[in-house]
Coordinates of C-alpha atoms and ligand atoms in Angstrom, one line a residue:
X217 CA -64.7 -23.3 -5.8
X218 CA -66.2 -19.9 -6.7
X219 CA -69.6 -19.2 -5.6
X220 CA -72.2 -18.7 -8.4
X221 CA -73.9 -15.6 -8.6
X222 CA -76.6 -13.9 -10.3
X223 CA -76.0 -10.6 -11.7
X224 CA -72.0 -9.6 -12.1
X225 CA -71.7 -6.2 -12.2
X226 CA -68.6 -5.1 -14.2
X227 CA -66.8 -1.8 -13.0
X228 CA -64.1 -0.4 -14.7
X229 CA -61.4 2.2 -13.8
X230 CA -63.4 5.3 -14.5
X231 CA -66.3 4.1 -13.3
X232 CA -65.3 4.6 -8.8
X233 CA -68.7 6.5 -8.1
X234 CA -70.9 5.1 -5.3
X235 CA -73.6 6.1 -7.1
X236 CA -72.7 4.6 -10.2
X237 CA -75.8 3.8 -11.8
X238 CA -74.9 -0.1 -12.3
X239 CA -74.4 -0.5 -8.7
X240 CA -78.1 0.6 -8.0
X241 CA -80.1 -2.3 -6.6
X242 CA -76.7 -4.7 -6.1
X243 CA -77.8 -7.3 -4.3
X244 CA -75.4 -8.3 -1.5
X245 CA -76.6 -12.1 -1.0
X246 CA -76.8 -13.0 -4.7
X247 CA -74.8 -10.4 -6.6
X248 CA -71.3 -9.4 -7.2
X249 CA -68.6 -7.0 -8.4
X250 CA -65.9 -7.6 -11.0
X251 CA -63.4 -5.4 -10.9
X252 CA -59.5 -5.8 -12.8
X253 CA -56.5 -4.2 -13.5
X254 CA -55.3 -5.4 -17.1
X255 CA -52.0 -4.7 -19.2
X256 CA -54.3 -3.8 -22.1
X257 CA -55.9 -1.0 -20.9
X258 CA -52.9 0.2 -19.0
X259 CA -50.6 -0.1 -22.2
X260 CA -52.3 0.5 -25.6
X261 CA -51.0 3.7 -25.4
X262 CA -47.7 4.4 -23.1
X263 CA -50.2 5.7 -20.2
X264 CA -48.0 8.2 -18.0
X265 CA -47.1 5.5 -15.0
X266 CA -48.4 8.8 -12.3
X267 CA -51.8 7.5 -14.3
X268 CA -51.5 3.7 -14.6
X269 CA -50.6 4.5 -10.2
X270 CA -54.2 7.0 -9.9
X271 CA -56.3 4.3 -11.5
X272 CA -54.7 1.0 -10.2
X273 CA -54.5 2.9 -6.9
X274 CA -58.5 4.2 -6.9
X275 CA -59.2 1.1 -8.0
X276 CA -58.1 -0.5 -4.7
X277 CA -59.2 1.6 -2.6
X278 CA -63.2 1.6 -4.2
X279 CA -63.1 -2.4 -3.9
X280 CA -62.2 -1.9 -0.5
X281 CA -64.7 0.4 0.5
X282 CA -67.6 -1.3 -1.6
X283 CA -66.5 -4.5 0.6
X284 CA -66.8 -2.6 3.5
X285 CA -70.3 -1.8 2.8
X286 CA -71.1 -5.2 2.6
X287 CA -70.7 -5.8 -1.6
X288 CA -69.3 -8.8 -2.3
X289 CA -66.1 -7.8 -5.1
X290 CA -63.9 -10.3 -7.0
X291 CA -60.6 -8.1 -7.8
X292 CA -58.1 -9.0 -10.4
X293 CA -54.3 -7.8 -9.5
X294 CA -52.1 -7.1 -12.6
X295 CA -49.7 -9.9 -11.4
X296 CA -52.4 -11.8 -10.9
X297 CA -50.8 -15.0 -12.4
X298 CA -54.4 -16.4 -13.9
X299 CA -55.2 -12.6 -15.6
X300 CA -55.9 -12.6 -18.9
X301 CA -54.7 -9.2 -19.9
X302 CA -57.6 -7.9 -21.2
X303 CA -61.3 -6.5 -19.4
X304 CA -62.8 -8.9 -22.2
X305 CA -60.6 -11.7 -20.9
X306 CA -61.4 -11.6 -17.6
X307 CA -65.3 -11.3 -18.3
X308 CA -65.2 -14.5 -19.8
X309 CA -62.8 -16.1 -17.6
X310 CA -65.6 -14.7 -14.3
X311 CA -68.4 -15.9 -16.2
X312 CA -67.3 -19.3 -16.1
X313 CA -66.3 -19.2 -12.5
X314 CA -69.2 -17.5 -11.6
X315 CA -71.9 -18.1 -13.8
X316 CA -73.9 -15.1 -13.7
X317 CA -77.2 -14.2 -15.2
X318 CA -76.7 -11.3 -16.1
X319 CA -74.0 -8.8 -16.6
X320 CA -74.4 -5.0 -15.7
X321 CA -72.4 -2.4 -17.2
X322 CA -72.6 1.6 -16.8
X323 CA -71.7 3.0 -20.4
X324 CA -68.1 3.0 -21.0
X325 CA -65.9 5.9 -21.7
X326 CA -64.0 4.3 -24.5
X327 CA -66.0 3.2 -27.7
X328 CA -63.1 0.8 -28.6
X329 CA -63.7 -1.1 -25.1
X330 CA -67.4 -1.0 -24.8
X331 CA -67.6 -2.5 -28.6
X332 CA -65.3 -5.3 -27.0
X333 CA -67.8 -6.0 -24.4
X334 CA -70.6 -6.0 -26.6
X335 CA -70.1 -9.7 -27.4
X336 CA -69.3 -11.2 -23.9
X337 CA -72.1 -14.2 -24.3
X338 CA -74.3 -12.9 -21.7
X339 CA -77.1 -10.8 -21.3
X340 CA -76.0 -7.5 -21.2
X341 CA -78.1 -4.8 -18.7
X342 CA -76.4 -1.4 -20.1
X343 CA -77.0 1.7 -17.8
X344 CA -76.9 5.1 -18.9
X345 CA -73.8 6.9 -16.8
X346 CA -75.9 9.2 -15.1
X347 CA -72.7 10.9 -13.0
X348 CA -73.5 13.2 -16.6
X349 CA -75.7 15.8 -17.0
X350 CA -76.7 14.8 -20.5
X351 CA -77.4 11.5 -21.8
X352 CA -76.3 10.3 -25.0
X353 CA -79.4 10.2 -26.6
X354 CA -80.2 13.4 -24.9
X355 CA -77.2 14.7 -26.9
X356 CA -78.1 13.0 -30.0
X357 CA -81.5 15.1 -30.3
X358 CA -80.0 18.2 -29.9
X359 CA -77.7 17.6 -32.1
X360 CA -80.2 15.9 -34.8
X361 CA -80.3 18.1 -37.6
X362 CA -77.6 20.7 -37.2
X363 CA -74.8 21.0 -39.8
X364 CA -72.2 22.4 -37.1
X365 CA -72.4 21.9 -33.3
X366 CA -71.9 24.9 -31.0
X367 CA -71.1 24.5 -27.6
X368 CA -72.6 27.9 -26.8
X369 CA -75.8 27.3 -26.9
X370 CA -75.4 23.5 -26.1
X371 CA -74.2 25.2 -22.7
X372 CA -77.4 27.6 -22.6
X373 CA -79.5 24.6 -22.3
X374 CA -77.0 23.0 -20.1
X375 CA -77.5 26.3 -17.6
X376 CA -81.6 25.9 -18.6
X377 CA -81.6 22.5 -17.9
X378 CA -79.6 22.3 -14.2
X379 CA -80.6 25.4 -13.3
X380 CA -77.4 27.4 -12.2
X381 CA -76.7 30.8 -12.1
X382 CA -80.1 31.7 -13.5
X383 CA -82.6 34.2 -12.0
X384 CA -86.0 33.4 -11.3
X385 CA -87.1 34.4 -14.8
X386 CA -84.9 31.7 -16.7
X387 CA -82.2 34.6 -17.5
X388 CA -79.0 34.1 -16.9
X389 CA -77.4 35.9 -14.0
X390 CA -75.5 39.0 -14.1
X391 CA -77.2 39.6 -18.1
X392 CA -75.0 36.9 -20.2
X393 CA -74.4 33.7 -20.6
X394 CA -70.9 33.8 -20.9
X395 CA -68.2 35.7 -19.5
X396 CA -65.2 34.3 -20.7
X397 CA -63.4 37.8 -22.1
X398 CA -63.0 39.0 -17.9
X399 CA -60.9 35.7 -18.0
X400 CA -57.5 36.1 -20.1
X401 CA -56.0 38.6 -18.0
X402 CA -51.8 38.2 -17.8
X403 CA -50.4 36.7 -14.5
X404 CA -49.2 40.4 -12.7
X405 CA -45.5 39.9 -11.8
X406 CA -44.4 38.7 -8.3
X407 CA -48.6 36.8 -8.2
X408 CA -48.2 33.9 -5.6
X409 CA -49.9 31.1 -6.7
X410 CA -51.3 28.6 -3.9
X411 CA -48.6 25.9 -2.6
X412 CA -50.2 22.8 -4.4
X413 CA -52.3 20.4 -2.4
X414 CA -50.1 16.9 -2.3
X415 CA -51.3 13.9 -0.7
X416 CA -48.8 11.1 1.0
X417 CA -48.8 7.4 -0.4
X418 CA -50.5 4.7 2.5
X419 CA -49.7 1.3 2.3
X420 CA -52.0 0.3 -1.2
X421 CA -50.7 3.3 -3.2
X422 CA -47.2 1.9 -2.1
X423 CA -47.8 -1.8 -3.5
X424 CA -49.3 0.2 -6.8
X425 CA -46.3 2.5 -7.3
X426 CA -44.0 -0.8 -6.8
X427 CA -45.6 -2.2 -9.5
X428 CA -46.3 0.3 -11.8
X429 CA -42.5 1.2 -11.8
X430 CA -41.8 -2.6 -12.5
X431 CA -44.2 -3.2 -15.5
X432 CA -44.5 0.3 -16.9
X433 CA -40.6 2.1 -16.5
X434 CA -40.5 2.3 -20.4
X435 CA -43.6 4.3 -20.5
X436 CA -42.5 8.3 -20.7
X437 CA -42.8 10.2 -17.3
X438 CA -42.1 10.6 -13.7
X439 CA -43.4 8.2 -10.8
X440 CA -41.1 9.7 -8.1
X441 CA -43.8 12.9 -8.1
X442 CA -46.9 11.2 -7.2
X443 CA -48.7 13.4 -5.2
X444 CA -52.2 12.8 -6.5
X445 CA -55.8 12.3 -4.5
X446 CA -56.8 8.5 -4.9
X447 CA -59.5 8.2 -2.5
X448 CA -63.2 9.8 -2.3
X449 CA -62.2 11.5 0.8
X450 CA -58.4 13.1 -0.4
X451 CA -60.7 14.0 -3.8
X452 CA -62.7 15.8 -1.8
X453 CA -59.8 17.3 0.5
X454 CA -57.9 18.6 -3.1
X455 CA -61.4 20.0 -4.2
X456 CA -62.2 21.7 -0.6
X457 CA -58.0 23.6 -0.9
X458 CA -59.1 24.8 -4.3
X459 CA -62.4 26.7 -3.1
X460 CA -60.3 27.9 -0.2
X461 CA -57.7 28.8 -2.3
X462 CA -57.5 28.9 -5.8
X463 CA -61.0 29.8 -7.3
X464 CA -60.7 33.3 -6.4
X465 CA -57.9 33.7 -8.6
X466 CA -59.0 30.9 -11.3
X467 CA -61.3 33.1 -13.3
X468 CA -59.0 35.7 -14.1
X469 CA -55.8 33.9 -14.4
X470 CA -57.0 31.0 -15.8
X471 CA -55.5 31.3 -19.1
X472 CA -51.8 32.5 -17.7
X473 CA -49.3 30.5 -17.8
X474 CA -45.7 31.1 -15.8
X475 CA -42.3 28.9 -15.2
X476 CA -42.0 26.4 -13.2
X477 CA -45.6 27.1 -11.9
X478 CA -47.4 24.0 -13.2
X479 CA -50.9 24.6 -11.6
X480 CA -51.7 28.3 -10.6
X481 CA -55.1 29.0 -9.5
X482 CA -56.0 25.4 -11.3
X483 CA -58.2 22.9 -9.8
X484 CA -56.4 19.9 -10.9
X485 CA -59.7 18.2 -10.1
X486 CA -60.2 16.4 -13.8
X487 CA -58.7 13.6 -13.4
X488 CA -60.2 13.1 -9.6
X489 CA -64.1 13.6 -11.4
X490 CA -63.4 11.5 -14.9
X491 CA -62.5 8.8 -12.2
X492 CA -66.0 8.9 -10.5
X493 CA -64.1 10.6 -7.2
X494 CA -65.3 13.2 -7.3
X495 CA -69.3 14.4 -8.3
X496 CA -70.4 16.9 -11.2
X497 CA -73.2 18.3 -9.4
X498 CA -71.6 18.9 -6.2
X499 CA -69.1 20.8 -7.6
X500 CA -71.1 23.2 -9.8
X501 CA -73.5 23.6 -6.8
X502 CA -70.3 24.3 -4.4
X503 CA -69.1 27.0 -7.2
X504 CA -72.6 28.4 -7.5
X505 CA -72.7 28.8 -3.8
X506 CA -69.2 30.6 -3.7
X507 CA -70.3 33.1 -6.1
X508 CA -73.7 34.0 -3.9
X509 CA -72.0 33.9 -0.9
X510 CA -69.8 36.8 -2.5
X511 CA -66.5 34.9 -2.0
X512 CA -65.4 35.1 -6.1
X513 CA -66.8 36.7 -8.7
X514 CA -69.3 36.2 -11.4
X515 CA -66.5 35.7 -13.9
X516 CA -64.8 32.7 -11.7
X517 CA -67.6 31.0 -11.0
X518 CA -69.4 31.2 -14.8
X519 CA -65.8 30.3 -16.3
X520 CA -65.7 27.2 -13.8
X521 CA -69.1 26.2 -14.6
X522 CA -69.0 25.9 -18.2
X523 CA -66.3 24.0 -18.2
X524 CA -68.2 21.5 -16.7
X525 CA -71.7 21.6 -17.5
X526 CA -70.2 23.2 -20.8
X527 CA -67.6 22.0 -22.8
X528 CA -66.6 18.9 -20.6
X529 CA -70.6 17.0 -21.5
X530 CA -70.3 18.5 -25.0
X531 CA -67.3 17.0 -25.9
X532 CA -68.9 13.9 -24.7
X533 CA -71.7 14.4 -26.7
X534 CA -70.1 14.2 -29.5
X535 CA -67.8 11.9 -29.1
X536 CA -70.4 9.4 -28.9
X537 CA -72.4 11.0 -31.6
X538 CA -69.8 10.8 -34.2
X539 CA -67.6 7.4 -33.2
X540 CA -66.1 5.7 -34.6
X541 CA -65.6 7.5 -38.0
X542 CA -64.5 10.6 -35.5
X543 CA -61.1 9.1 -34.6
X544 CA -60.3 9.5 -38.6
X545 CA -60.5 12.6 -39.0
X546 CA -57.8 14.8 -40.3
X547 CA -59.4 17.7 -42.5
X548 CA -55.6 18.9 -43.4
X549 CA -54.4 16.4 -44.8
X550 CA -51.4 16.3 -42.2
X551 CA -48.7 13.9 -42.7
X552 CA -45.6 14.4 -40.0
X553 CA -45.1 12.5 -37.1
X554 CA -45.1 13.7 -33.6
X555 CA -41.6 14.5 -33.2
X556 CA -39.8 13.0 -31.0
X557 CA -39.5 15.7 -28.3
X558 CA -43.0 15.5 -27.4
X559 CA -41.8 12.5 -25.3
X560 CA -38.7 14.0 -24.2
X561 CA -39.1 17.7 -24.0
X562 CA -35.7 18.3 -25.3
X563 CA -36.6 21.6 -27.5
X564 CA -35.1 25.1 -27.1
X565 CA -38.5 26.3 -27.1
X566 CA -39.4 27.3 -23.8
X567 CA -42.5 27.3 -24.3
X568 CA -42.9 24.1 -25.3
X569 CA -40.3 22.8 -22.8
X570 CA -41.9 24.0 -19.7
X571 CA -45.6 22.6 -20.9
X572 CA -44.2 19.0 -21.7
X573 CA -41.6 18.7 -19.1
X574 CA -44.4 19.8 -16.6
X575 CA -46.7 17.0 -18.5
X576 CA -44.3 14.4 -17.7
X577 CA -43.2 15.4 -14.4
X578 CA -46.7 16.1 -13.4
X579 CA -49.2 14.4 -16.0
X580 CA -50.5 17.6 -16.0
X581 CA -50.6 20.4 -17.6
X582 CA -53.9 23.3 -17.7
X583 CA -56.0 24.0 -20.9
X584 CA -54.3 27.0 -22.4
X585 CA -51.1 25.0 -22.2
X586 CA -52.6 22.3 -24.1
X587 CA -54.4 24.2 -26.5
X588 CA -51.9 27.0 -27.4
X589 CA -48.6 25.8 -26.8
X590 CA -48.7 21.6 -27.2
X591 CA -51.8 21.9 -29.5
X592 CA -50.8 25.3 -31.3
X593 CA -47.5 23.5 -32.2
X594 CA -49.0 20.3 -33.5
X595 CA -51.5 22.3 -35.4
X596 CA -49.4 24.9 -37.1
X597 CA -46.8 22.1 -37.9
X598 CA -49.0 19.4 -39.5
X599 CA -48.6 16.4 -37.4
X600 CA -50.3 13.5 -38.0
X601 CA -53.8 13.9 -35.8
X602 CA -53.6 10.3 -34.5
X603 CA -50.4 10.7 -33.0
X604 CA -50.8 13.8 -31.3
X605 CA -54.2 12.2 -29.8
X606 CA -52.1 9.2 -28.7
X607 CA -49.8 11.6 -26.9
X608 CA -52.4 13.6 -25.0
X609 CA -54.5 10.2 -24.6
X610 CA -51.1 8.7 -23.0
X611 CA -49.7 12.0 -21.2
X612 CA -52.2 13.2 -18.9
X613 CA -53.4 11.7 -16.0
X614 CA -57.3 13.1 -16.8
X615 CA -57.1 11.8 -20.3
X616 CA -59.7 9.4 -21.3
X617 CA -61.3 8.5 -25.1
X618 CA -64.5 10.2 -24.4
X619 CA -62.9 13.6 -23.3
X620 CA -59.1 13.6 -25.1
X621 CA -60.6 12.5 -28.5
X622 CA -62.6 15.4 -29.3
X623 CA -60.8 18.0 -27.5
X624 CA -57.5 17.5 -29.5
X625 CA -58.1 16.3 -32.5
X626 CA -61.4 18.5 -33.2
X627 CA -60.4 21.7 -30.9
X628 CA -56.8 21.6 -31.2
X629 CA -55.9 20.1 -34.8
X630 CA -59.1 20.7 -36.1
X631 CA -59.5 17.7 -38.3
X632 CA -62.7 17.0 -38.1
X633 CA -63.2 19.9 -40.6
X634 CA -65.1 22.5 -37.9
X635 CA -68.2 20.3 -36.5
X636 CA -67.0 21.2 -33.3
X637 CA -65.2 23.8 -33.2
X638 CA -65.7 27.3 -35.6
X639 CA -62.1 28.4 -36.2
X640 CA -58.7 26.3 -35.7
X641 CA -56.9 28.0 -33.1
X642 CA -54.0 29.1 -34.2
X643 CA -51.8 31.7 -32.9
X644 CA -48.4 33.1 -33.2
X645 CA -45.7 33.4 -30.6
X646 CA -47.3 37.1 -29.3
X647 CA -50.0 34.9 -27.8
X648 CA -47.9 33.0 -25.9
X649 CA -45.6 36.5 -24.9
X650 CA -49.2 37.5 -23.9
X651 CA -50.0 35.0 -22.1
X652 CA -46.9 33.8 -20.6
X653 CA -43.3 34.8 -19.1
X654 CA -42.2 32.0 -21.1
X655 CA -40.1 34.1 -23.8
X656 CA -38.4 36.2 -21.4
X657 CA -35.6 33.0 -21.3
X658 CA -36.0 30.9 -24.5
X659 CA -33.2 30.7 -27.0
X660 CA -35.6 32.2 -29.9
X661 CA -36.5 35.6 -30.0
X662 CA -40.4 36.1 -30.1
X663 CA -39.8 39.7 -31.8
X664 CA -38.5 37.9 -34.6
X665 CA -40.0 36.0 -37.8
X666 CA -37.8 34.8 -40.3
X667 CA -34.5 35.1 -38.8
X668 CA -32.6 31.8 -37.5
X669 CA -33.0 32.9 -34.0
X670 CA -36.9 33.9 -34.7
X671 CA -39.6 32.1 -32.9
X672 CA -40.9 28.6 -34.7
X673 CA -44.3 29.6 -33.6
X674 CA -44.2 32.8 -36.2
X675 CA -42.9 31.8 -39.4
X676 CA -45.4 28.5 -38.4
X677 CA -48.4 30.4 -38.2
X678 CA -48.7 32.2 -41.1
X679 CA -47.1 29.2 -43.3
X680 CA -50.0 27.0 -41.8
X681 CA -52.3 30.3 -42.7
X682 CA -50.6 30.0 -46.7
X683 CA -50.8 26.5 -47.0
X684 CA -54.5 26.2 -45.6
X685 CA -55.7 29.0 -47.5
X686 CA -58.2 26.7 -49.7
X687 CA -59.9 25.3 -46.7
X688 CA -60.2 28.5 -44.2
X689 CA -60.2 31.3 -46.5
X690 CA -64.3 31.1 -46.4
X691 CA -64.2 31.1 -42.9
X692 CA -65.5 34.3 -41.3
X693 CA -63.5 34.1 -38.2
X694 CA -60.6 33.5 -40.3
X695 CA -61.5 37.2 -42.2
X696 CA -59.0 39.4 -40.3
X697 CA -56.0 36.9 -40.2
X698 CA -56.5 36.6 -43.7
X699 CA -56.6 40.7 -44.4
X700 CA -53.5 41.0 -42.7
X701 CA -51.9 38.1 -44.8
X702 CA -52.7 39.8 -48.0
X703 CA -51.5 43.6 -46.7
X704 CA -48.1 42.1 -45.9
X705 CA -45.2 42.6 -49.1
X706 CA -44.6 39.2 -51.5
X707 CA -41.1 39.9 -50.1
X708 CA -42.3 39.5 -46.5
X709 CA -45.1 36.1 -47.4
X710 CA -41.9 35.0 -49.1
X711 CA -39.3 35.0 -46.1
X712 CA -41.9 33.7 -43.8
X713 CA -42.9 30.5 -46.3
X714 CA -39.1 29.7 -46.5
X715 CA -38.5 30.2 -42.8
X716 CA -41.8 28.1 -42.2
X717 CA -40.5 25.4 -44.8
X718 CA -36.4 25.3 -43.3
X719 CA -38.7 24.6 -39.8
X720 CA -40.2 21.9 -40.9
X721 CA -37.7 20.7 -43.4
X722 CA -35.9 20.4 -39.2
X723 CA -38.5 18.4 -38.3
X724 CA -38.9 16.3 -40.9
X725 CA -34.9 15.1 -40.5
X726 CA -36.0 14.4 -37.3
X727 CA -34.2 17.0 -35.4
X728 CA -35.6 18.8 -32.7
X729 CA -36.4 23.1 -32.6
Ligands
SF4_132 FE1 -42.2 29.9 -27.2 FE2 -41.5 31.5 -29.2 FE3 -41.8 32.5 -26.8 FE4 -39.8 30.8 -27.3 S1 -40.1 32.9 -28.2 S2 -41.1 30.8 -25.5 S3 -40.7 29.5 -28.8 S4 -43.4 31.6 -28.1

C-alpha cells in the first residue's frame, strides 16, 4: 500500500537543480517526489544512447541525494515492469497510488510534453523555472511589438539586468557590448589543446549503461565513450578544469576547429547546465571574476557570457514565444531528406566527417561545427528543416526542444523567414579552409568550384545564393554576396548551377558526397 500524500511534485530529466523552484517549500512529512525514466521521452527521436546514459544516470543520482536530504522520492526504472512508458502515464498511474492534492511542476523544456501534462486531472501549481535569467513572460514583453527579434540588444538588457561586466555608470566594460570579432582567430599550428576532463562510471552509471545498451543499441552512436559528468559535484569538477584550463584559450579559438580534436578550449558544460547540474549564475559570476582577477581577457570572458546570458535565454525566449507554429517553419520551401550520412558519417567530406563522426562518438560537437559545417550543409542543400532538427534534437547530448529548436531550424536553416536571426549563414568551403585544417586531407579540393573533384560546399553556396535570390536579394546583409554573384561571367553562374544541380541530383539518388 502506497502512502497518500498531499502535494506530488513531478521532476523531470532536465529539471536536477536543488534549487528548482518546484521543490521550494517540499514538505518532507506530507509531500513527495515523482520522478521516471520512460521509453517515450528517451525514444521519440533516436536520442544518442551517451544521452539516454547522462539523463537516466543524473537522474539516479538526484533521487538519491534528494532522499538523502530527507525528501521522500517515488522513482520509476525503465524496466520497471508496471511503467507506463510515458511521463503522462505514470502521473496518472501515481495519482491513483498516491492521491495527491496537488501536483507541482517547474515549466517544462519541451512544449509537446508540458501540453501533455496540462490535462493530468489534478490541480496543477506551475512554477516559473527560475534556474533562467528571464522569464517567459519577461521575454514576451520585450519582444511585444517588434517585427524581428535581435539578440543584441536582448543581451544588452541581459548585461543591464544581471549586472556583469558593467561599470558603475551602467556602461559596459572595456567601451562595447560585444566583442565577438577578437574571437575567430585560426587555431596556430602545433596549439595543444587541454587533455579533456573524463570522469569514471560508479556502480549506478554502470546499471544505466547496461541498460541503455540493451533498449537503445539501434539508436546511432557510441556508448563505449562515456566519459561525461553526471553528478552536481563531477559538474562542478568538469566546470572547475575548464576555468583552469580552457577559458584562456576559449575566446580566441573558439570558432577553430582541428582533426581529431573534438573539444579544444570548449567547456563542454551545456549539457551538464540544461540538466540543472550545473547553475547559470555561478558560472557567469565565476567568468566575470576570471576576467577581473586578470586571468583571461576581456574577449574570453564577454564571448562566454553572452553565450549564456545571451543567445542561450533568447533562444528560449522565443521558443516559447512562437510555439507551436515555430516547429513549422521552413521559409525555403526545402524538400530533401537528411541524407543518410548524417547518421553514419560515411562522406568524403572531411569536413563533414570529422564533425559527425565526433557527434556520434562524443554527442558532441562545438557551435561553429554545428553551425558552419553540419548546419552550412543542410542549409545550402535544402533539407527538409524537420529532419535536420530531429537529428541535432537526437545527436547531441545538450540538445533539448527549448534550446535545439530555435537554434537550428531558425539560425542554421533559417526557416522561420529571419525573426531570429538577420542573415542565413551561409558560407563556402574558404570558411571552413579558414577556420579549419580540415581540407588539408579531404578527397575534394577546396580551390576548386565546378570541377568533380571541387568542394560540395562551393558550387552549393552560390546555387543556394541563385535559387534563393527572390527571398534574400532585399536583404542588406545579403548586399555584397549578391554584388559578387552578379560580377561573375554567365559562363561561370552557369558551371556553378550545373555543378550545384549534379550535387544534389547525388543526393537526391540517395548517394552520399
Ligand atoms: Fe570540407 Fe570542402 Fe574542405 Fe573538403 S574541401 S574539408 S568538403 S570544406
Amino acid at each position: 500500500m502506497t502512502k497518500a500524500v498531499r502535494n506530488l511534485c513531478l521532476v523531470l530529466g532536465d529539471q536536477l537543480s536543488f534549487d528548482l523552484a518546484s521543490l521550494d517549500g517540499l514538505d518532507s512529512q506530507h509531500d513527495a517526489v515523482l520522478m521516471v525514466e520512460v521509453m517515450e521521452e528517451a525514444s521519440h527521436v533516436p536520442h544518442h544512447p551517451q544521452k539516454i546514459a547522462l539523463v537516466f544516470s543524473a537522474m539516479r543520482h538526484f533521487a538519491q541525494a534528494l532522499q538523502q536530504r530527507g525528501i521522500r522520492v517515488q522513482y520509476v526504472a525503465l524496466d520497471d515492469p508496471q511503467n507506463t512508458g510515458s511521463v503522462p502515464g505514470e502521473l496518472g498511474r501515481w495519482q491513483s497510488l498516491m492521491q495527491p492534492q496537488e501536483l507541482h511542476l517547474t515549466e517544462c523544456g519541451d512544449w509537446r510534453l508540458e501540453q501533455s501534462l496540462k490535462d493530468c486531472g489534478l490541480p496543477i501549481q506551475w512554477h516559473a523555472d527560475s534556474r533562467f535569467l528571464c522569464s517567459r513572460d519577461e521575454f514576451a514583453a520585450w519582444a511585444s511589438g517588434k517585427k524581428q527579434l535581435r539578440m543584441e540588444f536582448f543581451y544588452r538588457e541581459m548585461r543591464r539586468k544581471s549586472g556583469l561586466l558593467l561599470n558603475g555608470d551602467g556602461t559596459p566594460v572595456g567601451g562595447a557590448w560585444n566583442f565577438d570579432a577578437d574571437n575567430r582567430k585560426a587555431l596556430p599550428k602545433g596549439t595543444k589543446a587541454p587533455y579533456p576532463a573524463r570522469f569514471a562510471s560508479d556502480s549506478i552509471t554502470q546499471e544505466v549503461l547496461v541498460l541503455v545498451r540493451k533498449h537503445f543499441s539501434s539508436h546511432y552512436g557510441d556508448l563505449d565513450t562515456f566519459d561525461y559528468p553526471v553528478t552536481h559535484t563531477d559538474a562542478q569538477a568538469l566546470w572547475d578544469y575548464f576555468l583552469d584550463y580552457g577559458l584562456a584559450g576559449f575566446g580566441d579559438y573558439q570558432d577553430a576547429m582541428a582533426s581529431d580534436e573534438p573539444f579544444l578550449f570548449h567547456a563542454r558544460i551545456s549539457a551538464a547546465l540544461n540538466i540543472g547540474l550545473l547553475d547559470l549564475r555561478q558560472l557567469c559570476s565565476d567568468v566575470e571574476a576570471a576576467y577581473w582577477s586578470g586571468g583571461i581577457g576581456l574577449n574570453a570572458a564577454e564571448g562566454f557570457i553572452r553565450q549564456l546570458i545571451g543567445w542561450r535565454e533568447y533562444v528560449r525566449g522565443v521558443y516559447w514565444l512562437k510555439m507551436p507554429d515555430y516547429a513549422a517553419g521552413n521559409a525555403f520551401g526545402n524538400s530533401r531528406p537528411l541524407p543518410e550520412f548524417y547518421w553514419t558519417g560515411e562522406t568524403q567530406m572531411n569536413c563533414m566527417r570529422q564533425a559527425i563522426g565526433q557527434s556520434l562518438k562524443h554527442a558532441y560537437a562545438h557551435h561553429i561545427q554545428r553551425l558552419m559545417v553540419t548546419g552550412n550543409f543542410a542549409l545550402l542543400a535544402g533539407i527538409v528543416p524537420s529532419q535536420i532538427c530531429e537529428w541535432y534534437l537526437a545527436i547531441y547530448m545538450d540538445a533539448f526542444d527549448w534550446v535545439e529548436l530555435p537554434n537550428t531550424l531558425g539560425m542554421v536553416m533559417h526557416a522561420d523567414g529571419g525573426y531570429l536571426g538577420s542573415k542565413p549563414y551561409c558560407a563556402s568551403g574558404q570558411y571552413i579552409k579558414r577556420m579549419s585544417d580540415y581540407c588539408r586531407d579531404c578527397a575534394y579540393k577546396v580551390t576548386e568550384s565546378t570541377a568533380d573533384n571541387a568542394c560540395p560546399f562551393n558550387a552549393l553556396y552560390w546555387h543556394f545564393l541563385m535559387r534563393h535570390g527572390d527571398l534574400l536579394r532585399g536583404n542588406q546583409r545579403m548586399a555584397m554576396l549578391y554584388k559578387n554573384l552578379d560580377r561573375m561571367p554567365e559562363s561561370k553562374q552557369n558551371a556553378l548551377w550545373n555543378r550545384g544541380q549534379r550535387l544534389l541530383a547525388k543526393l537526391d539518388a540517395g548517394e552520399s558526397l
